[in-house]
Amino acid sequence: MTTAHDEQPSELIPRPDMTFPALRAALARVAPSRLAEFQADRDMAFTAATQDGSFQPIRFFQIKWATEIEIERRPSLAARYQAALDAANSLDRDDPRWRDAMDTCLALHDEARSAVTDE
Protein backbone atom coordinates (compact mmCIF):
# COMPACT_ATOMS: atom_id res chain seq x y z
CA MET A 1 0.00 0.00 0.00
CA THR A 2 1.32 3.47 -0.89
CA THR A 3 0.53 6.62 0.99
CA ALA A 4 0.63 10.29 0.20
CA HIS A 5 3.73 10.50 2.40
CA ASP A 6 5.68 8.55 -0.23
CA GLU A 7 5.32 11.41 -2.70
CA GLN A 8 7.83 14.22 -2.84
CA PRO A 9 6.32 17.71 -2.49
CA SER A 10 6.52 19.88 -5.59
CA GLU A 11 7.61 22.85 -3.45
CA LEU A 12 9.25 22.85 -0.02
CA ILE A 13 8.25 26.43 0.73
CA PRO A 14 6.29 29.16 -1.08
CA ARG A 15 8.25 31.43 -3.41
CA PRO A 16 9.53 34.31 -1.26
CA ASP A 17 9.23 38.00 -2.01
CA MET A 18 12.41 39.53 -3.42
CA THR A 19 13.30 41.41 -0.26
CA PHE A 20 16.40 40.79 1.79
CA PRO A 21 14.52 39.48 4.85
CA ALA A 22 12.26 37.20 2.79
CA LEU A 23 15.13 35.80 0.72
CA ARG A 24 17.25 35.22 3.83
CA ALA A 25 14.42 33.45 5.65
CA ALA A 26 13.72 31.24 2.61
CA LEU A 27 17.39 30.38 2.19
CA ALA A 28 17.61 29.50 5.89
CA ARG A 29 14.89 26.90 5.27
CA VAL A 30 16.07 25.37 1.97
CA ALA A 31 19.88 25.79 2.03
CA PRO A 32 21.09 27.06 5.41
CA SER A 33 24.68 26.14 4.59
CA ARG A 34 24.70 28.98 2.05
CA LEU A 35 23.75 31.80 4.45
CA ALA A 36 27.33 33.04 4.82
CA GLU A 37 27.69 33.21 1.02
CA PHE A 38 24.36 35.07 0.84
CA GLN A 39 25.51 37.60 3.44
CA ALA A 40 28.85 38.15 1.71
CA ASP A 41 27.07 38.72 -1.63
CA ARG A 42 24.66 41.13 0.06
CA ASP A 43 27.54 43.11 1.55
CA MET A 44 29.27 43.31 -1.84
CA ALA A 45 26.03 44.36 -3.56
CA PHE A 46 25.35 47.13 -1.07
CA THR A 47 28.96 48.34 -1.25
CA ALA A 48 28.84 48.40 -5.06
CA ALA A 49 25.48 50.18 -5.02
CA THR A 50 26.87 52.85 -2.70
CA GLN A 51 30.05 53.31 -4.73
CA ASP A 52 28.21 53.37 -8.08
CA GLY A 53 25.20 55.35 -6.91
CA SER A 54 23.02 52.68 -8.51
CA PHE A 55 20.50 50.13 -7.32
CA GLN A 56 21.53 47.73 -10.10
CA PRO A 57 23.93 45.67 -7.92
CA ILE A 58 21.13 45.17 -5.38
CA ARG A 59 18.75 44.07 -8.13
CA PHE A 60 21.34 41.57 -9.43
CA PHE A 61 21.75 40.25 -5.89
CA GLN A 62 17.99 39.81 -5.52
CA ILE A 63 17.63 37.97 -8.83
CA LYS A 64 20.66 35.75 -8.20
CA TRP A 65 19.45 34.61 -4.80
CA ALA A 66 15.78 34.34 -5.76
CA THR A 67 16.95 32.04 -8.58
CA GLU A 68 19.09 29.93 -6.22
CA ILE A 69 16.18 29.64 -3.79
CA GLU A 70 13.79 28.77 -6.62
CA ILE A 71 16.00 25.81 -7.52
CA GLU A 72 16.32 24.64 -3.91
CA ARG A 73 12.65 25.02 -2.99
CA ARG A 74 11.57 22.69 -5.82
CA PRO A 75 12.99 19.22 -5.05
CA SER A 76 12.56 17.84 -8.57
CA LEU A 77 14.30 20.83 -10.15
CA ALA A 78 17.04 20.76 -7.50
CA ALA A 79 17.69 17.05 -8.08
CA ARG A 80 17.90 17.47 -11.87
CA TYR A 81 20.14 20.53 -11.49
CA GLN A 82 22.46 18.77 -9.03
CA ALA A 83 22.70 15.68 -11.25
CA ALA A 84 23.63 17.80 -14.27
CA LEU A 85 26.11 19.82 -12.20
CA ASP A 86 27.70 16.64 -10.85
CA ALA A 87 28.02 15.27 -14.39
CA ALA A 88 29.54 18.52 -15.65
CA ASN A 89 32.05 18.50 -12.80
CA SER A 90 33.05 14.88 -13.27
CA LEU A 91 33.26 14.61 -17.06
CA ASP A 92 36.15 15.68 -19.23
CA ARG A 93 35.38 18.74 -21.34
CA ASP A 94 36.15 16.71 -24.48
CA ASP A 95 33.35 14.28 -23.62
CA PRO A 96 30.15 15.20 -25.53
CA ARG A 97 28.18 14.43 -22.38
CA TRP A 98 29.93 17.36 -20.69
CA ARG A 99 28.28 19.81 -23.11
CA ASP A 100 24.91 18.09 -22.57
CA ALA A 101 25.33 18.44 -18.80
CA MET A 102 26.29 22.10 -19.10
CA ASP A 103 23.32 22.77 -21.41
CA THR A 104 21.03 21.09 -18.88
CA CYS A 105 22.44 23.19 -16.03
CA LEU A 106 21.90 26.36 -18.02
CA ALA A 107 18.36 25.39 -19.07
CA LEU A 108 17.33 24.55 -15.51
CA HIS A 109 18.92 27.73 -14.15
CA ASP A 110 17.10 29.75 -16.83
CA GLU A 111 13.83 28.01 -15.91
CA ALA A 112 14.26 29.02 -12.28
CA ARG A 113 15.28 32.56 -13.16
CA SER A 114 12.28 32.97 -15.44
CA ALA A 115 9.98 31.82 -12.64
CA VAL A 116 11.21 34.56 -10.34
CA THR A 117 11.49 37.39 -12.87
CA ASP A 118 8.29 36.79 -14.86
CA GLU A 119 5.88 37.35 -11.99
PDB file of N, CA and C in Angstrom, residues 28-118:
ATOM      1  N   ALA A  28      17.380  30.179   4.602  1.00  0.00           N
ATOM      2  CA  ALA A  28      17.609  29.497   5.886  1.00  0.00           C
ATOM      3  C   ALA A  28      16.816  28.195   5.964  1.00  0.00           C
ATOM      4  N   ARG A  29      15.704  28.123   5.253  1.00  0.00           N
ATOM      5  CA  ARG A  29      14.890  26.901   5.268  1.00  0.00           C
ATOM      6  C   ARG A  29      15.334  25.884   4.233  1.00  0.00           C
ATOM      7  N   VAL A  30      15.776  26.332   3.050  1.00  0.00           N
ATOM      8  CA  VAL A  30      16.072  25.372   1.972  1.00  0.00           C
ATOM      9  C   VAL A  30      17.555  25.081   1.783  1.00  0.00           C
ATOM     10  N   ALA A  31      18.423  25.997   2.197  1.00  0.00           N
ATOM     11  CA  ALA A  31      19.875  25.793   2.031  1.00  0.00           C
ATOM     12  C   ALA A  31      20.634  26.602   3.074  1.00  0.00           C
ATOM     13  N   PRO A  32      20.457  26.257   4.348  1.00  0.00           N
ATOM     14  CA  PRO A  32      21.086  27.060   5.405  1.00  0.00           C
ATOM     15  C   PRO A  32      22.611  27.115   5.327  1.00  0.00           C
ATOM     16  N   SER A  33      23.214  26.135   4.706  1.00  0.00           N
ATOM     17  CA  SER A  33      24.682  26.144   4.591  1.00  0.00           C
ATOM     18  C   SER A  33      25.182  27.276   3.698  1.00  0.00           C
ATOM     19  N   ARG A  34      24.289  27.910   2.967  1.00  0.00           N
ATOM     20  CA  ARG A  34      24.697  28.976   2.051  1.00  0.00           C
ATOM     21  C   ARG A  34      24.452  30.374   2.620  1.00  0.00           C
ATOM     22  N   LEU A  35      24.043  30.479   3.874  1.00  0.00           N
ATOM     23  CA  LEU A  35      23.747  31.796   4.454  1.00  0.00           C
ATOM     24  C   LEU A  35      24.961  32.714   4.499  1.00  0.00           C
ATOM     25  N   ALA A  36      26.133  32.190   4.789  1.00  0.00           N
ATOM     26  CA  ALA A  36      27.333  33.038   4.821  1.00  0.00           C
ATOM     27  C   ALA A  36      27.638  33.591   3.428  1.00  0.00           C
ATOM     28  N   GLU A  37      27.483  32.763   2.408  1.00  0.00           N
ATOM     29  CA  GLU A  37      27.686  33.211   1.023  1.00  0.00           C
ATOM     30  C   GLU A  37      26.673  34.301   0.665  1.00  0.00           C
ATOM     31  N   PHE A  38      25.426  34.104   1.059  1.00  0.00           N
ATOM     32  CA  PHE A  38      24.355  35.075   0.837  1.00  0.00           C
ATOM     33  C   PHE A  38      24.721  36.412   1.476  1.00  0.00           C
ATOM     34  N   GLN A  39      25.154  36.376   2.728  1.00  0.00           N
ATOM     35  CA  GLN A  39      25.505  37.605   3.444  1.00  0.00           C
ATOM     36  C   GLN A  39      26.692  38.312   2.785  1.00  0.00           C
ATOM     37  N   ALA A  40      27.694  37.547   2.382  1.00  0.00           N
ATOM     38  CA  ALA A  40      28.850  38.146   1.712  1.00  0.00           C
ATOM     39  C   ALA A  40      28.432  38.802   0.399  1.00  0.00           C
ATOM     40  N   ASP A  41      27.570  38.137  -0.371  1.00  0.00           N
ATOM     41  CA  ASP A  41      27.069  38.721  -1.625  1.00  0.00           C
ATOM     42  C   ASP A  41      26.264  39.989  -1.349  1.00  0.00           C
ATOM     43  N   ARG A  42      25.464  39.953  -0.293  1.00  0.00           N
ATOM     44  CA  ARG A  42      24.662  41.128   0.064  1.00  0.00           C
ATOM     45  C   ARG A  42      25.578  42.298   0.397  1.00  0.00           C
ATOM     46  N   ASP A  43      26.606  42.045   1.190  1.00  0.00           N
ATOM     47  CA  ASP A  43      27.541  43.108   1.552  1.00  0.00           C
ATOM     48  C   ASP A  43      28.213  43.697   0.310  1.00  0.00           C
ATOM     49  N   MET A  44      28.634  42.824  -0.601  1.00  0.00           N
ATOM     50  CA  MET A  44      29.271  43.311  -1.843  1.00  0.00           C
ATOM     51  C   MET A  44      28.285  44.114  -2.687  1.00  0.00           C
ATOM     52  N   ALA A  45      27.035  43.657  -2.759  1.00  0.00           N
ATOM     53  CA  ALA A  45      26.028  44.362  -3.560  1.00  0.00           C
ATOM     54  C   ALA A  45      25.753  45.750  -2.996  1.00  0.00           C
ATOM     55  N   PHE A  46      25.618  45.834  -1.679  1.00  0.00           N
ATOM     56  CA  PHE A  46      25.348  47.134  -1.070  1.00  0.00           C
ATOM     57  C   PHE A  46      26.555  48.066  -1.183  1.00  0.00           C
ATOM     58  N   THR A  47      27.749  47.527  -1.074  1.00  0.00           N
ATOM     59  CA  THR A  47      28.958  48.341  -1.248  1.00  0.00           C
ATOM     60  C   THR A  47      29.032  48.868  -2.676  1.00  0.00           C
ATOM     61  N   ALA A  48      28.797  47.990  -3.650  1.00  0.00           N
ATOM     62  CA  ALA A  48      28.839  48.402  -5.061  1.00  0.00           C
ATOM     63  C   ALA A  48      27.748  49.426  -5.354  1.00  0.00           C
ATOM     64  N   ALA A  49      26.569  49.233  -4.796  1.00  0.00           N
ATOM     65  CA  ALA A  49      25.479  50.182  -5.016  1.00  0.00           C
ATOM     66  C   ALA A  49      25.829  51.556  -4.466  1.00  0.00           C
ATOM     67  N   THR A  50      26.458  51.575  -3.307  1.00  0.00           N
ATOM     68  CA  THR A  50      26.868  52.846  -2.697  1.00  0.00           C
ATOM     69  C   THR A  50      27.952  53.520  -3.528  1.00  0.00           C
ATOM     70  N   GLN A  51      28.945  52.743  -3.937  1.00  0.00           N
ATOM     71  CA  GLN A  51      30.050  53.307  -4.727  1.00  0.00           C
ATOM     72  C   GLN A  51      29.585  53.798  -6.092  1.00  0.00           C
ATOM     73  N   ASP A  52      28.672  53.032  -6.721  1.00  0.00           N
ATOM     74  CA  ASP A  52      28.213  53.366  -8.075  1.00  0.00           C
ATOM     75  C   ASP A  52      27.044  54.344  -8.081  1.00  0.00           C
ATOM     76  N   GLY A  53      26.398  54.514  -6.940  1.00  0.00           N
ATOM     77  CA  GLY A  53      25.205  55.351  -6.909  1.00  0.00           C
ATOM     78  C   GLY A  53      24.087  54.746  -7.735  1.00  0.00           C
ATOM     79  N   SER A  54      23.985  53.412  -7.693  1.00  0.00           N
ATOM     80  CA  SER A  54      23.017  52.682  -8.511  1.00  0.00           C
ATOM     81  C   SER A  54      22.418  51.541  -7.706  1.00  0.00           C
ATOM     82  N   PHE A  55      21.153  51.271  -7.964  1.00  0.00           N
ATOM     83  CA  PHE A  55      20.501  50.134  -7.325  1.00  0.00           C
ATOM     84  C   PHE A  55      20.692  48.843  -8.110  1.00  0.00           C
ATOM     85  N   GLN A  56      21.346  48.902  -9.254  1.00  0.00           N
ATOM     86  CA  GLN A  56      21.531  47.726 -10.099  1.00  0.00           C
ATOM     87  C   GLN A  56      22.234  46.563  -9.377  1.00  0.00           C
ATOM     88  N   PRO A  57      23.308  46.794  -8.629  1.00  0.00           N
ATOM     89  CA  PRO A  57      23.934  45.667  -7.921  1.00  0.00           C
ATOM     90  C   PRO A  57      22.981  44.976  -6.935  1.00  0.00           C
ATOM     91  N   ILE A  58      22.101  45.758  -6.307  1.00  0.00           N
ATOM     92  CA  ILE A  58      21.135  45.170  -5.381  1.00  0.00           C
ATOM     93  C   ILE A  58      20.123  44.332  -6.142  1.00  0.00           C
ATOM     94  N   ARG A  59      19.688  44.825  -7.291  1.00  0.00           N
ATOM     95  CA  ARG A  59      18.748  44.066  -8.128  1.00  0.00           C
ATOM     96  C   ARG A  59      19.384  42.765  -8.604  1.00  0.00           C
ATOM     97  N   PHE A  60      20.644  42.799  -9.020  1.00  0.00           N
ATOM     98  CA  PHE A  60      21.343  41.573  -9.432  1.00  0.00           C
ATOM     99  C   PHE A  60      21.420  40.583  -8.271  1.00  0.00           C
ATOM    100  N   PHE A  61      21.715  41.085  -7.088  1.00  0.00           N
ATOM    101  CA  PHE A  61      21.752  40.251  -5.891  1.00  0.00           C
ATOM    102  C   PHE A  61      20.399  39.570  -5.665  1.00  0.00           C
ATOM    103  N   GLN A  62      19.325  40.357  -5.735  1.00  0.00           N
ATOM    104  CA  GLN A  62      17.986  39.805  -5.518  1.00  0.00           C
ATOM    105  C   GLN A  62      17.659  38.705  -6.527  1.00  0.00           C
ATOM    106  N   ILE A  63      17.944  38.956  -7.789  1.00  0.00           N
ATOM    107  CA  ILE A  63      17.634  37.973  -8.834  1.00  0.00           C
ATOM    108  C   ILE A  63      18.488  36.720  -8.662  1.00  0.00           C
ATOM    109  N   LYS A  64      19.776  36.911  -8.382  1.00  0.00           N
ATOM    110  CA  LYS A  64      20.658  35.751  -8.199  1.00  0.00           C
ATOM    111  C   LYS A  64      20.134  34.851  -7.094  1.00  0.00           C
ATOM    112  N   TRP A  65      19.838  35.428  -5.936  1.00  0.00           N
ATOM    113  CA  TRP A  65      19.448  34.607  -4.800  1.00  0.00           C
ATOM    114  C   TRP A  65      18.021  34.102  -4.904  1.00  0.00           C
ATOM    115  N   ALA A  66      17.137  34.855  -5.521  1.00  0.00           N
ATOM    116  CA  ALA A  66      15.782  34.342  -5.765  1.00  0.00           C
ATOM    117  C   ALA A  66      15.850  33.126  -6.685  1.00  0.00           C
ATOM    118  N   THR A  67      16.762  33.162  -7.665  1.00  0.00           N
ATOM    119  CA  THR A  67      16.947  32.038  -8.579  1.00  0.00           C
ATOM    120  C   THR A  67      17.505  30.828  -7.834  1.00  0.00           C
ATOM    121  N   GLU A  68      18.515  31.035  -7.003  1.00  0.00           N
ATOM    122  CA  GLU A  68      19.093  29.933  -6.220  1.00  0.00           C
ATOM    123  C   GLU A  68      18.037  29.310  -5.305  1.00  0.00           C
ATOM    124  N   ILE A  69      17.233  30.132  -4.675  1.00  0.00           N
ATOM    125  CA  ILE A  69      16.177  29.643  -3.791  1.00  0.00           C
ATOM    126  C   ILE A  69      15.112  28.914  -4.593  1.00  0.00           C
ATOM    127  N   GLU A  70      14.787  29.420  -5.763  1.00  0.00           N
ATOM    128  CA  GLU A  70      13.791  28.765  -6.625  1.00  0.00           C
ATOM    129  C   GLU A  70      14.220  27.336  -6.948  1.00  0.00           C
ATOM    130  N   ILE A  71      15.496  27.157  -7.239  1.00  0.00           N
ATOM    131  CA  ILE A  71      16.000  25.806  -7.516  1.00  0.00           C
ATOM    132  C   ILE A  71      15.856  24.936  -6.277  1.00  0.00           C
ATOM    133  N   GLU A  72      16.296  25.428  -5.141  1.00  0.00           N
ATOM    134  CA  GLU A  72      16.319  24.639  -3.908  1.00  0.00           C
ATOM    135  C   GLU A  72      14.934  24.343  -3.342  1.00  0.00           C
ATOM    136  N   ARG A  73      13.978  25.224  -3.566  1.00  0.00           N
ATOM    137  CA  ARG A  73      12.651  25.018  -2.988  1.00  0.00           C
ATOM    138  C   ARG A  73      11.821  24.011  -3.768  1.00  0.00           C
ATOM    139  N   ARG A  74      12.276  23.663  -4.969  1.00  0.00           N
ATOM    140  CA  ARG A  74      11.572  22.694  -5.822  1.00  0.00           C
ATOM    141  C   ARG A  74      12.424  21.428  -5.929  1.00  0.00           C
ATOM    142  N   PRO A  75      12.137  20.409  -5.116  1.00  0.00           N
ATOM    143  CA  PRO A  75      12.988  19.219  -5.050  1.00  0.00           C
ATOM    144  C   PRO A  75      13.284  18.561  -6.396  1.00  0.00           C
ATOM    145  N   SER A  76      12.325  18.471  -7.269  1.00  0.00           N
ATOM    146  CA  SER A  76      12.557  17.841  -8.568  1.00  0.00           C
ATOM    147  C   SER A  76      13.559  18.651  -9.394  1.00  0.00           C
ATOM    148  N   LEU A  77      13.377  19.955  -9.421  1.00  0.00           N
ATOM    149  CA  LEU A  77      14.300  20.831 -10.151  1.00  0.00           C
ATOM    150  C   LEU A  77      15.686  20.772  -9.520  1.00  0.00           C
ATOM    151  N   ALA A  78      15.748  20.805  -8.201  1.00  0.00           N
ATOM    152  CA  ALA A  78      17.039  20.761  -7.500  1.00  0.00           C
ATOM    153  C   ALA A  78      17.771  19.456  -7.795  1.00  0.00           C
ATOM    154  N   ALA A  79      17.056  18.344  -7.816  1.00  0.00           N
ATOM    155  CA  ALA A  79      17.690  17.048  -8.084  1.00  0.00           C
ATOM    156  C   ALA A  79      18.217  16.986  -9.515  1.00  0.00           C
ATOM    157  N   ARG A  80      17.446  17.464 -10.466  1.00  0.00           N
ATOM    158  CA  ARG A  80      17.900  17.470 -11.867  1.00  0.00           C
ATOM    159  C   ARG A  80      19.093  18.402 -12.036  1.00  0.00           C
ATOM    160  N   TYR A  81      19.048  19.562 -11.401  1.00  0.00           N
ATOM    161  CA  TYR A  81      20.145  20.528 -11.493  1.00  0.00           C
ATOM    162  C   TYR A  81      21.417  19.948 -10.880  1.00  0.00           C
ATOM    163  N   GLN A  82      21.288  19.346  -9.703  1.00  0.00           N
ATOM    164  CA  GLN A  82      22.461  18.775  -9.032  1.00  0.00           C
ATOM    165  C   GLN A  82      23.053  17.625  -9.841  1.00  0.00           C
ATOM    166  N   ALA A  83      22.204  16.791 -10.437  1.00  0.00           N
ATOM    167  CA  ALA A  83      22.699  15.678 -11.249  1.00  0.00           C
ATOM    168  C   ALA A  83      23.469  16.197 -12.466  1.00  0.00           C
ATOM    169  N   ALA A  84      22.944  17.231 -13.108  1.00  0.00           N
ATOM    170  CA  ALA A  84      23.633  17.804 -14.268  1.00  0.00           C
ATOM    171  C   ALA A  84      24.936  18.471 -13.838  1.00  0.00           C
ATOM    172  N   LEU A  85      24.908  19.166 -12.717  1.00  0.00           N
ATOM    173  CA  LEU A  85      26.111  19.821 -12.197  1.00  0.00           C
ATOM    174  C   LEU A  85      27.176  18.791 -11.828  1.00  0.00           C
ATOM    175  N   ASP A  86      26.761  17.713 -11.191  1.00  0.00           N
ATOM    176  CA  ASP A  86      27.699  16.638 -10.846  1.00  0.00           C
ATOM    177  C   ASP A  86      28.324  16.043 -12.108  1.00  0.00           C
ATOM    178  N   ALA A  87      27.503  15.823 -13.126  1.00  0.00           N
ATOM    179  CA  ALA A  87      28.021  15.274 -14.386  1.00  0.00           C
ATOM    180  C   ALA A  87      29.016  16.249 -15.017  1.00  0.00           C
ATOM    181  N   ALA A  88      28.657  17.521 -15.052  1.00  0.00           N
ATOM    182  CA  ALA A  88      29.544  18.519 -15.654  1.00  0.00           C
ATOM    183  C   ALA A  88      30.878  18.591 -14.909  1.00  0.00           C
ATOM    184  N   ASN A  89      30.825  18.424 -13.601  1.00  0.00           N
ATOM    185  CA  ASN A  89      32.047  18.501 -12.797  1.00  0.00           C
ATOM    186  C   ASN A  89      32.888  17.227 -12.835  1.00  0.00           C
ATOM    187  N   SER A  90      32.300  16.139 -13.265  1.00  0.00           N
ATOM    188  CA  SER A  90      33.053  14.880 -13.270  1.00  0.00           C
ATOM    189  C   SER A  90      33.487  14.431 -14.667  1.00  0.00           C
ATOM    190  N   LEU A  91      32.914  15.005 -15.688  1.00  0.00           N
ATOM    191  CA  LEU A  91      33.257  14.613 -17.056  1.00  0.00           C
ATOM    192  C   LEU A  91      34.375  15.483 -17.613  1.00  0.00           C
ATOM    193  N   ASP A  92      35.129  14.934 -18.511  1.00  0.00           N
ATOM    194  CA  ASP A  92      36.155  15.675 -19.232  1.00  0.00           C
ATOM    195  C   ASP A  92      35.463  16.598 -20.233  1.00  0.00           C
ATOM    196  N   ARG A  93      35.999  17.773 -20.413  1.00  0.00           N
ATOM    197  CA  ARG A  93      35.379  18.735 -21.339  1.00  0.00           C
ATOM    198  C   ARG A  93      35.351  18.245 -22.782  1.00  0.00           C
ATOM    199  N   ASP A  94      36.168  17.266 -23.125  1.00  0.00           N
ATOM    200  CA  ASP A  94      36.147  16.712 -24.479  1.00  0.00           C
ATOM    201  C   ASP A  94      35.033  15.690 -24.663  1.00  0.00           C
ATOM    202  N   ASP A  95      34.445  15.254 -23.572  1.00  0.00           N
ATOM    203  CA  ASP A  95      33.354  14.278 -23.618  1.00  0.00           C
ATOM    204  C   ASP A  95      32.075  15.009 -24.049  1.00  0.00           C
ATOM    205  N   PRO A  96      31.382  14.533 -25.088  1.00  0.00           N
ATOM    206  CA  PRO A  96      30.153  15.202 -25.535  1.00  0.00           C
ATOM    207  C   PRO A  96      29.084  15.288 -24.434  1.00  0.00           C
ATOM    208  N   ARG A  97      29.143  14.389 -23.478  1.00  0.00           N
ATOM    209  CA  ARG A  97      28.176  14.435 -22.379  1.00  0.00           C
ATOM    210  C   ARG A  97      28.409  15.646 -21.476  1.00  0.00           C
ATOM    211  N   TRP A  98      29.644  16.171 -21.476  1.00  0.00           N
ATOM    212  CA  TRP A  98      29.928  17.364 -20.689  1.00  0.00           C
ATOM    213  C   TRP A  98      29.096  18.537 -21.208  1.00  0.00           C
ATOM    214  N   ARG A  99      29.070  18.721 -22.515  1.00  0.00           N
ATOM    215  CA  ARG A  99      28.282  19.807 -23.113  1.00  0.00           C
ATOM    216  C   ARG A  99      26.804  19.617 -22.810  1.00  0.00           C
ATOM    217  N   ASP A 100      26.314  18.366 -22.894  1.00  0.00           N
ATOM    218  CA  ASP A 100      24.909  18.091 -22.572  1.00  0.00           C
ATOM    219  C   ASP A 100      24.610  18.461 -21.120  1.00  0.00           C
ATOM    220  N   ALA A 101      25.511  18.111 -20.224  1.00  0.00           N
ATOM    221  CA  ALA A 101      25.328  18.436 -18.802  1.00  0.00           C
ATOM    222  C   ALA A 101      25.322  19.943 -18.587  1.00  0.00           C
ATOM    223  N   MET A 102      26.240  20.639 -19.237  1.00  0.00           N
ATOM    224  CA  MET A 102      26.288  22.101 -19.104  1.00  0.00           C
ATOM    225  C   MET A 102      25.022  22.745 -19.676  1.00  0.00           C
ATOM    226  N   ASP A 103      24.557  22.252 -20.809  1.00  0.00           N
ATOM    227  CA  ASP A 103      23.319  22.771 -21.410  1.00  0.00           C
ATOM    228  C   ASP A 103      22.130  22.550 -20.479  1.00  0.00           C
ATOM    229  N   THR A 104      22.104  21.385 -19.825  1.00  0.00           N
ATOM    230  CA  THR A 104      21.026  21.091 -18.879  1.00  0.00           C
ATOM    231  C   THR A 104      21.091  22.031 -17.681  1.00  0.00           C
ATOM    232  N   CYS A 105      22.278  22.249 -17.145  1.00  0.00           N
ATOM    233  CA  CYS A 105      22.444  23.194 -16.030  1.00  0.00           C
ATOM    234  C   CYS A 105      21.920  24.571 -16.405  1.00  0.00           C
ATOM    235  N   LEU A 106      22.316  25.034 -17.566  1.00  0.00           N
ATOM    236  CA  LEU A 106      21.898  26.360 -18.024  1.00  0.00           C
ATOM    237  C   LEU A 106      20.383  26.427 -18.213  1.00  0.00           C
ATOM    238  N   ALA A 107      19.804  25.408 -18.825  1.00  0.00           N
ATOM    239  CA  ALA A 107      18.361  25.392 -19.068  1.00  0.00           C
ATOM    240  C   ALA A 107      17.580  25.393 -17.751  1.00  0.00           C
ATOM    241  N   LEU A 108      18.024  24.606 -16.796  1.00  0.00           N
ATOM    242  CA  LEU A 108      17.333  24.553 -15.507  1.00  0.00           C
ATOM    243  C   LEU A 108      17.501  25.852 -14.732  1.00  0.00           C
ATOM    244  N   HIS A 109      18.687  26.435 -14.799  1.00  0.00           N
ATOM    245  CA  HIS A 109      18.918  27.729 -14.147  1.00  0.00           C
ATOM    246  C   HIS A 109      18.033  28.796 -14.795  1.00  0.00           C
ATOM    247  N   ASP A 110      17.956  28.790 -16.121  1.00  0.00           N
ATOM    248  CA  ASP A 110      17.104  29.747 -16.832  1.00  0.00           C
ATOM    249  C   ASP A 110      15.629  29.555 -16.472  1.00  0.00           C
ATOM    250  N   GLU A 111      15.205  28.300 -16.310  1.00  0.00           N
ATOM    251  CA  GLU A 111      13.825  28.007 -15.905  1.00  0.00           C
ATOM    252  C   GLU A 111      13.530  28.623 -14.549  1.00  0.00           C
ATOM    253  N   ALA A 112      14.446  28.453 -13.614  1.00  0.00           N
ATOM    254  CA  ALA A 112      14.264  29.018 -12.278  1.00  0.00           C
ATOM    255  C   ALA A 112      14.277  30.542 -12.317  1.00  0.00           C
ATOM    256  N   ARG A 113      15.197  31.103 -13.072  1.00  0.00           N
ATOM    257  CA  ARG A 113      15.278  32.562 -13.158  1.00  0.00           C
ATOM    258  C   ARG A 113      14.009  33.141 -13.772  1.00  0.00           C
ATOM    259  N   SER A 114      13.519  32.507 -14.809  1.00  0.00           N
ATOM    260  CA  SER A 114      12.276  32.972 -15.441  1.00  0.00           C
ATOM    261  C   SER A 114      11.108  32.947 -14.464  1.00  0.00           C
ATOM    262  N   ALA A 115      11.070  31.926 -13.627  1.00  0.00           N
ATOM    263  CA  ALA A 115       9.982  31.817 -12.645  1.00  0.00           C
ATOM    264  C   ALA A 115       9.985  32.976 -11.668  1.00  0.00           C
ATOM    265  N   VAL A 116      11.152  33.488 -11.320  1.00  0.00           N
ATOM    266  CA  VAL A 116      11.214  34.563 -10.337  1.00  0.00           C
ATOM    267  C   VAL A 116      11.194  35.950 -10.957  1.00  0.00           C
ATOM    268  N   THR A 117      11.493  36.067 -12.237  1.00  0.00           N
ATOM    269  CA  THR A 117      11.495  37.391 -12.866  1.00  0.00           C
ATOM    270  C   THR A 117      10.251  37.654 -13.726  1.00  0.00           C
ATOM    271  N   ASP A 118       9.471  36.628 -13.990  1.00  0.00           N
ATOM    272  CA  ASP A 118       8.291  36.788 -14.856  1.00  0.00           C
ATOM    273  C   ASP A 118       6.999  37.005 -14.077  1.00  0.00           C
TER     274      ASP A 118
END
